[in-house]
Coordinates of C-alpha atoms in Angstrom, one line a residue:
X1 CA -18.5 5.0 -7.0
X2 CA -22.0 6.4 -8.3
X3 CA -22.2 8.4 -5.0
X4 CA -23.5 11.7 -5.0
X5 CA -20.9 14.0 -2.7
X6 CA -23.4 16.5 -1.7
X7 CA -25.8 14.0 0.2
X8 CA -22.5 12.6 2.1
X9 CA -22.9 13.3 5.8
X10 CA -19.9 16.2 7.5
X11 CA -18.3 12.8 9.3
X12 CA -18.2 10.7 5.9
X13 CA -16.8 14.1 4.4
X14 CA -13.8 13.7 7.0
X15 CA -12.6 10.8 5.7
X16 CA -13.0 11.3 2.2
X17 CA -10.8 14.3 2.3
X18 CA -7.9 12.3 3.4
X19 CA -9.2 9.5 0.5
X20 CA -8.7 11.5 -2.0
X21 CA -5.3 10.7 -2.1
X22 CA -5.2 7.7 0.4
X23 CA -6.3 5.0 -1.4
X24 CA -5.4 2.6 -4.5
X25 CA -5.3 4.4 -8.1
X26 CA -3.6 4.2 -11.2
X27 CA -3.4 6.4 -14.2
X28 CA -5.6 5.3 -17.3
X29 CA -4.2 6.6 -21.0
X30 CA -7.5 5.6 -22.6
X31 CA -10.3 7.3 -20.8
X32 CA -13.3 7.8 -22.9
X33 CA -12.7 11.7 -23.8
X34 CA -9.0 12.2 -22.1
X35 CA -7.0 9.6 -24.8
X36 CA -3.2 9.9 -24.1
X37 CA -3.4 11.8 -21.0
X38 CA -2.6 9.9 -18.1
X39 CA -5.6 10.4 -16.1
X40 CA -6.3 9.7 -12.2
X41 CA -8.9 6.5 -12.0
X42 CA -9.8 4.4 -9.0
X43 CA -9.9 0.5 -9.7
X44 CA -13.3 0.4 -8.1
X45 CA -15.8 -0.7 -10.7
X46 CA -16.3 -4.2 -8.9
X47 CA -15.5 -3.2 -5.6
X48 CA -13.1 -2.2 -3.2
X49 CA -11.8 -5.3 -1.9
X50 CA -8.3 -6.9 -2.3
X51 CA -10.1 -9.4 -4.7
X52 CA -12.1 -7.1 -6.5
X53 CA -9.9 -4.2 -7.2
X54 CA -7.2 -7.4 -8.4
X55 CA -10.6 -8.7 -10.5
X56 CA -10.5 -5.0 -12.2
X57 CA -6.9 -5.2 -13.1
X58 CA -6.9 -8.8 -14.4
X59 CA -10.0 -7.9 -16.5
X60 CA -7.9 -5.3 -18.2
X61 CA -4.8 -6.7 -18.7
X62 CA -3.4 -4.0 -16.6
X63 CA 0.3 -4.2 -15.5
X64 CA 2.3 -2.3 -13.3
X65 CA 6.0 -3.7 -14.5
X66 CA 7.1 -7.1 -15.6
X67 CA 9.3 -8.5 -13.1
X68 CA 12.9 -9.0 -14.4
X69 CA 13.4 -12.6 -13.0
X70 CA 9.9 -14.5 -13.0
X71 CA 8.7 -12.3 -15.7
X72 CA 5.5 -12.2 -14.0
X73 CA 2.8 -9.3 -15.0
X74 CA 3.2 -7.2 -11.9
X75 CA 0.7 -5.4 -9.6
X76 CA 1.9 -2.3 -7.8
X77 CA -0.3 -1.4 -4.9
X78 CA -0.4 2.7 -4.2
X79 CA -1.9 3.1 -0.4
X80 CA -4.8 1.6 -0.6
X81 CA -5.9 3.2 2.9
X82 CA -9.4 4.0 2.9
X83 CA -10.2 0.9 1.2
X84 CA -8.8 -1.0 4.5
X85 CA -10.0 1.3 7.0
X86 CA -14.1 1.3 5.7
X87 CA -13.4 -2.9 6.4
X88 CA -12.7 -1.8 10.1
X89 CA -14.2 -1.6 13.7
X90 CA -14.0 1.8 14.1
X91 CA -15.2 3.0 10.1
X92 CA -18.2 0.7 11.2
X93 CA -18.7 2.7 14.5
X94 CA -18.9 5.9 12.4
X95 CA -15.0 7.3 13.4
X96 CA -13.6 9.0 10.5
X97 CA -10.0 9.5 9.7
X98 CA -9.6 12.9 11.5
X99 CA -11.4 11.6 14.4
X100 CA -7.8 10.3 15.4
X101 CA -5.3 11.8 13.4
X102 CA -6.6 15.5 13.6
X103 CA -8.4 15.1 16.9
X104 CA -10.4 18.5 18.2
X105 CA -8.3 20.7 20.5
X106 CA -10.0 23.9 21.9
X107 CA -8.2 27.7 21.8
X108 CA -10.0 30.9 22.9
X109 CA -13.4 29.0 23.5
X110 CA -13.2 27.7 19.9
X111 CA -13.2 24.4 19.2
X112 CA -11.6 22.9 16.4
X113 CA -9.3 20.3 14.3
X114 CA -6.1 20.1 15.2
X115 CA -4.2 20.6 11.9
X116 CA -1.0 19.2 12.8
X117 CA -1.4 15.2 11.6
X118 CA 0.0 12.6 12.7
X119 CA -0.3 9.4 14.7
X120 CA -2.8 8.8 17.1
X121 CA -0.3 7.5 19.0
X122 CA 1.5 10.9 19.5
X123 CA -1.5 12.9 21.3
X124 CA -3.3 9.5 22.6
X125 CA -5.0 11.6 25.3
X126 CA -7.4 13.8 22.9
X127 CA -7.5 10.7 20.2
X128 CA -7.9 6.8 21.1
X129 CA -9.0 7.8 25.3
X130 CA -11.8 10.1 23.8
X131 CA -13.5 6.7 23.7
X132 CA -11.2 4.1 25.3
X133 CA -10.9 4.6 28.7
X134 CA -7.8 2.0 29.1
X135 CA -4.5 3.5 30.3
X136 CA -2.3 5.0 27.2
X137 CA 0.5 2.1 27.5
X138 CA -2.1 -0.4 27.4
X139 CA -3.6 1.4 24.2
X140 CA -0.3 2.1 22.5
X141 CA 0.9 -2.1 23.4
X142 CA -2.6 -3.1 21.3
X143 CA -1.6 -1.2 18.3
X144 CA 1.7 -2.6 18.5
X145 CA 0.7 -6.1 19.1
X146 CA -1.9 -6.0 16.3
X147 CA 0.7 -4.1 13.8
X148 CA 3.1 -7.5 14.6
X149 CA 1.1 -10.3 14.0
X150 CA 0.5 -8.5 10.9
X151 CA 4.1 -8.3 10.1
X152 CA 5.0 -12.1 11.1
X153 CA 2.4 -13.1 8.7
X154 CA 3.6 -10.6 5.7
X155 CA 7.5 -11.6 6.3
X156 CA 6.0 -15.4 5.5
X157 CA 4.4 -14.3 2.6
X158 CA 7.6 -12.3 1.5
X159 CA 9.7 -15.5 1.8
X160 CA 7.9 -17.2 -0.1
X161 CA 7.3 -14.7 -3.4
X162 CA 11.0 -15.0 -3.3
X163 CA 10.9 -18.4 -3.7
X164 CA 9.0 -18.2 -6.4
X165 CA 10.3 -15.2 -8.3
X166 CA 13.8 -17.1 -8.3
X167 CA 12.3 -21.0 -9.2
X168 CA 10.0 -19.6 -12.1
X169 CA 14.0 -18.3 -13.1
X170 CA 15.1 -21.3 -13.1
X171 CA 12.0 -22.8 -15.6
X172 CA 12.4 -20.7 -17.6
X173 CA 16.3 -21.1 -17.5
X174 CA 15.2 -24.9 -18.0
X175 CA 13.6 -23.8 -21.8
X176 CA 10.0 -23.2 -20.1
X177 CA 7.4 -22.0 -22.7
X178 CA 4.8 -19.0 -22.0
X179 CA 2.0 -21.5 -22.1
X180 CA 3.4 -23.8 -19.2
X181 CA 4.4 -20.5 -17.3
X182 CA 1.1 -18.8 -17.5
X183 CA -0.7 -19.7 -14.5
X184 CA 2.1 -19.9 -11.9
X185 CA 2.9 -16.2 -13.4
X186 CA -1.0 -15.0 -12.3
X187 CA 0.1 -17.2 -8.8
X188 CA 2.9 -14.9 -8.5
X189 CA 0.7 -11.5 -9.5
X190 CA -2.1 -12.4 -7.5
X191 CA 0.1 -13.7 -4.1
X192 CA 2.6 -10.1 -4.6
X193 CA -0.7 -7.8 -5.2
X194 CA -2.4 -9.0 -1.6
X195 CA 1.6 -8.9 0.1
X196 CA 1.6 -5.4 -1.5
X197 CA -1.8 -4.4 -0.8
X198 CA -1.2 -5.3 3.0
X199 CA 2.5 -3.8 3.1
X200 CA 1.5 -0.1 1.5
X201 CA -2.2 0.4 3.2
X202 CA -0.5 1.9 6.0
X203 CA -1.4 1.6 9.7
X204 CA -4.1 -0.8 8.1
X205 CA -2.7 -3.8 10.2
X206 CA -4.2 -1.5 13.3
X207 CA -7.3 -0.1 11.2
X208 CA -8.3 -3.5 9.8
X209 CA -6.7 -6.4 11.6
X210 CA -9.1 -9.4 10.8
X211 CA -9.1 -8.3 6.9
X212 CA -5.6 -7.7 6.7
X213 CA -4.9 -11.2 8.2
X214 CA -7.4 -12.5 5.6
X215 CA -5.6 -10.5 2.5
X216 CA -2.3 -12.0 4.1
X217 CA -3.9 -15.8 4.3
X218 CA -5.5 -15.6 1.1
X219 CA -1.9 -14.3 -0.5
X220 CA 0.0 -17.5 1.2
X221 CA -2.7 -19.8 -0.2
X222 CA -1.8 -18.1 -3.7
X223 CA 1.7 -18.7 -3.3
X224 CA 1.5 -22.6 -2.0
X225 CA -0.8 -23.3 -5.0
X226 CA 2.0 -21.4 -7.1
X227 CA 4.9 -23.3 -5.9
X228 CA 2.7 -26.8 -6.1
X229 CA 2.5 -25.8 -9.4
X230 CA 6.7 -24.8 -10.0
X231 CA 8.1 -27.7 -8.3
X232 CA 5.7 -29.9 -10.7
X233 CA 7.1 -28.1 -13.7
X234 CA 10.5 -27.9 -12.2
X235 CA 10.6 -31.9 -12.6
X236 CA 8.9 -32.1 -15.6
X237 CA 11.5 -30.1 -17.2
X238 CA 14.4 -32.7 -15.3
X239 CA 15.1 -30.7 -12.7
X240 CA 14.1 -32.7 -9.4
X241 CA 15.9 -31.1 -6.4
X242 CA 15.3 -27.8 -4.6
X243 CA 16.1 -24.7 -6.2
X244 CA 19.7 -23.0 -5.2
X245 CA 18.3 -19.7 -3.4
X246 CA 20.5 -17.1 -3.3
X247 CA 22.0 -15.1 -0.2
X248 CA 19.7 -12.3 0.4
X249 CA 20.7 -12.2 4.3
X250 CA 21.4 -8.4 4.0
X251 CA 20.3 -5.7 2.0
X252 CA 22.8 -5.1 0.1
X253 CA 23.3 -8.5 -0.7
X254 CA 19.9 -8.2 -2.1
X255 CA 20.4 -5.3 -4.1
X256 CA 23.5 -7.1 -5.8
X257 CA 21.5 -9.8 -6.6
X258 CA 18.6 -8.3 -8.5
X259 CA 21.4 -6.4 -10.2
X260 CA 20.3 -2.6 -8.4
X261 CA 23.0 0.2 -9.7
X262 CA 23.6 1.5 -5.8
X263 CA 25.8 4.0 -6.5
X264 CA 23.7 5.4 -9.2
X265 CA 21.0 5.9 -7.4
X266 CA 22.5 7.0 -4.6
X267 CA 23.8 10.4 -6.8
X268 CA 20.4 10.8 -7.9
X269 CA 19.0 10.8 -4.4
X270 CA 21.5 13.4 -3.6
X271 CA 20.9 15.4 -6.6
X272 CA 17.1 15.6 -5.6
X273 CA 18.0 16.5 -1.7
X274 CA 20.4 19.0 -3.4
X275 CA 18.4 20.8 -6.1
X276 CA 15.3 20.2 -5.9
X277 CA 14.4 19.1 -2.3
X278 CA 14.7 23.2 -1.3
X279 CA 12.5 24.8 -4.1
X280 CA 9.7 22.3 -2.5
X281 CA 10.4 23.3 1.3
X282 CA 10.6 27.1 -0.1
X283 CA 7.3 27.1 -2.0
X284 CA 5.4 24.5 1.1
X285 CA 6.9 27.4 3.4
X286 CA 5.6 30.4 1.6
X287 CA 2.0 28.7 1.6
X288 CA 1.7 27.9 4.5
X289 CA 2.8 31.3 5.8
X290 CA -1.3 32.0 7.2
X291 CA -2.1 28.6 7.8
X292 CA -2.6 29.8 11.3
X293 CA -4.8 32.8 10.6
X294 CA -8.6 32.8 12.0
X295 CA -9.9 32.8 8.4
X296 CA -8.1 29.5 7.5
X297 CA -8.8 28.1 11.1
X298 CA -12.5 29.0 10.2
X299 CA -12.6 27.9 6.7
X300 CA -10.9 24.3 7.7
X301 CA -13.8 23.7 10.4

């Protein structure tokens, strides 16, 4: 970002902790100096917004996976968290991330951050009525109402990538050719990157309403332009009707359908929960073993 760290004031510092691994990344193989090792690099060079962290990836012809039905260049959004929440109310007030998820408690006359994370929601009384003196049902119903707006608008959004993953199918079933596919294929990209980027920015429906409901808006514009642009190759390539969709009323009929090996995965989440799942909660347990000493309590302040 062309920041230096050491001028950043102790409240910025409490949310950049938590953006070191909260945000949107990917991991570049040809880093000037680091060639061949994938190496941690933040899409920011134009910006953090939706539009210009998707500018960055466009620019370099950057691809997450191609998608097995639309073969469409696919953008896969990380947690792009901090990115949402500096677009929001209480970034702008000056509230950092542990402000509401590590709120201060007091033991012994010593005031610190409470280390056990988690949802503002679950210890409203020392986060959100700090400053909001509203009763906590009232507090907890405006997160909940916010979070499903959100979700109404992103379930639109989700419809209609699926329409268009399955009818760029059928063009190219229909003996499409790369050149006529190219800009309904960006359509796709561009609508999936702002449903994705909404979707995995967690709790950023609450932390950034009015920017999530733009990033959702401007991903349904995408896809309307998209499918404009599908039905008229659809009937130039004779096919005038709607396109069959198939019946994705259930999960698993969903998982049939884009041909997901169930049971194979299913072993291999076992195996992990078997094998591997323990060495992690054995090593996490022996670490954290003097987490609550008064060094680490003093040392974490």
């Amino acid at each position: 970002m062309g920041k230096d760290i050491n001028k950043a004031t102790h409240q910025e510092m409490r949310s950049l902790v938590c953006a070191q691994c909260h945000v949107e990344y990917y991991f570049n193989k040809n880093t000037p100096g680091k060639e061949g090792v994938p190496y941690l690099t933040f899409p920011w060079k134009d910006g953090m917004s939706v539009e210009a962290m998707e500018k960055y990836y466009d620019d370099m012809d950057f691809k997450d996976w191609t998608h097995k039905l639309s073969k469409a260049p696919m953008l896969k959004a990380q947690h792009p968290g901090y990115e949402t929440y500096l677009t929001g109310v209480h970034a702008d007030r000056g509230v950092s991330c542990a402000d509401c998820h590590m709120p201060y408690k007091s033991e012994s006359g010593q005031k610190f951050t409470d280390h056990h994370i988690q949802s503002p929601l679950n210890n409203i009384a020392n986060s959100c009525q700090v400053c909001h003196r509203e009763e906590a049902e009232k507090l907890r119903a405006n997160v909940y109402d916010r979070q499903q707006k959100a979700a109404e608008s992103r379930l639109k959004l989700e419809d209609a990538l699926v329409k268009m993953h399955v009818e760029a199918k059928k063009c190219w079933d229909l003996g499409a050719t790369e050149d006529q596919m190219k800009a309904i294929l960006m359509d796709i990209r561009h609508a999936q990157w702002r449903w994705d980027y909404a979707a995995a920015s967690h709790g950023a429906s609450f932390h950034s309403p009015v920017e999530i409901g733009r990033v959702l808006s401007s991903g349904l514009d995408k896809a309307t332009e998209g499918r404009v642009k599908l039905a008229r190759l659809l009937a130039e390539l004779g096919h005038n009707k709607p396109v069959e969709m198939p019946d994705l009323s259930t999960k698993e009929k969903a998982q049939e359908y884009i041909g997901l090996d169930m049971e194979k995965l299913r072993k291999e989440k076992q195996e992990f929960k078997d094998n591997l799942l323990p060495k992690w909660l054995e090593a996490a347990e022996k670490r954290e073993a003097n987490y609550g000493s008064k060094q680490q309590v003093s040392a974490t302040n």
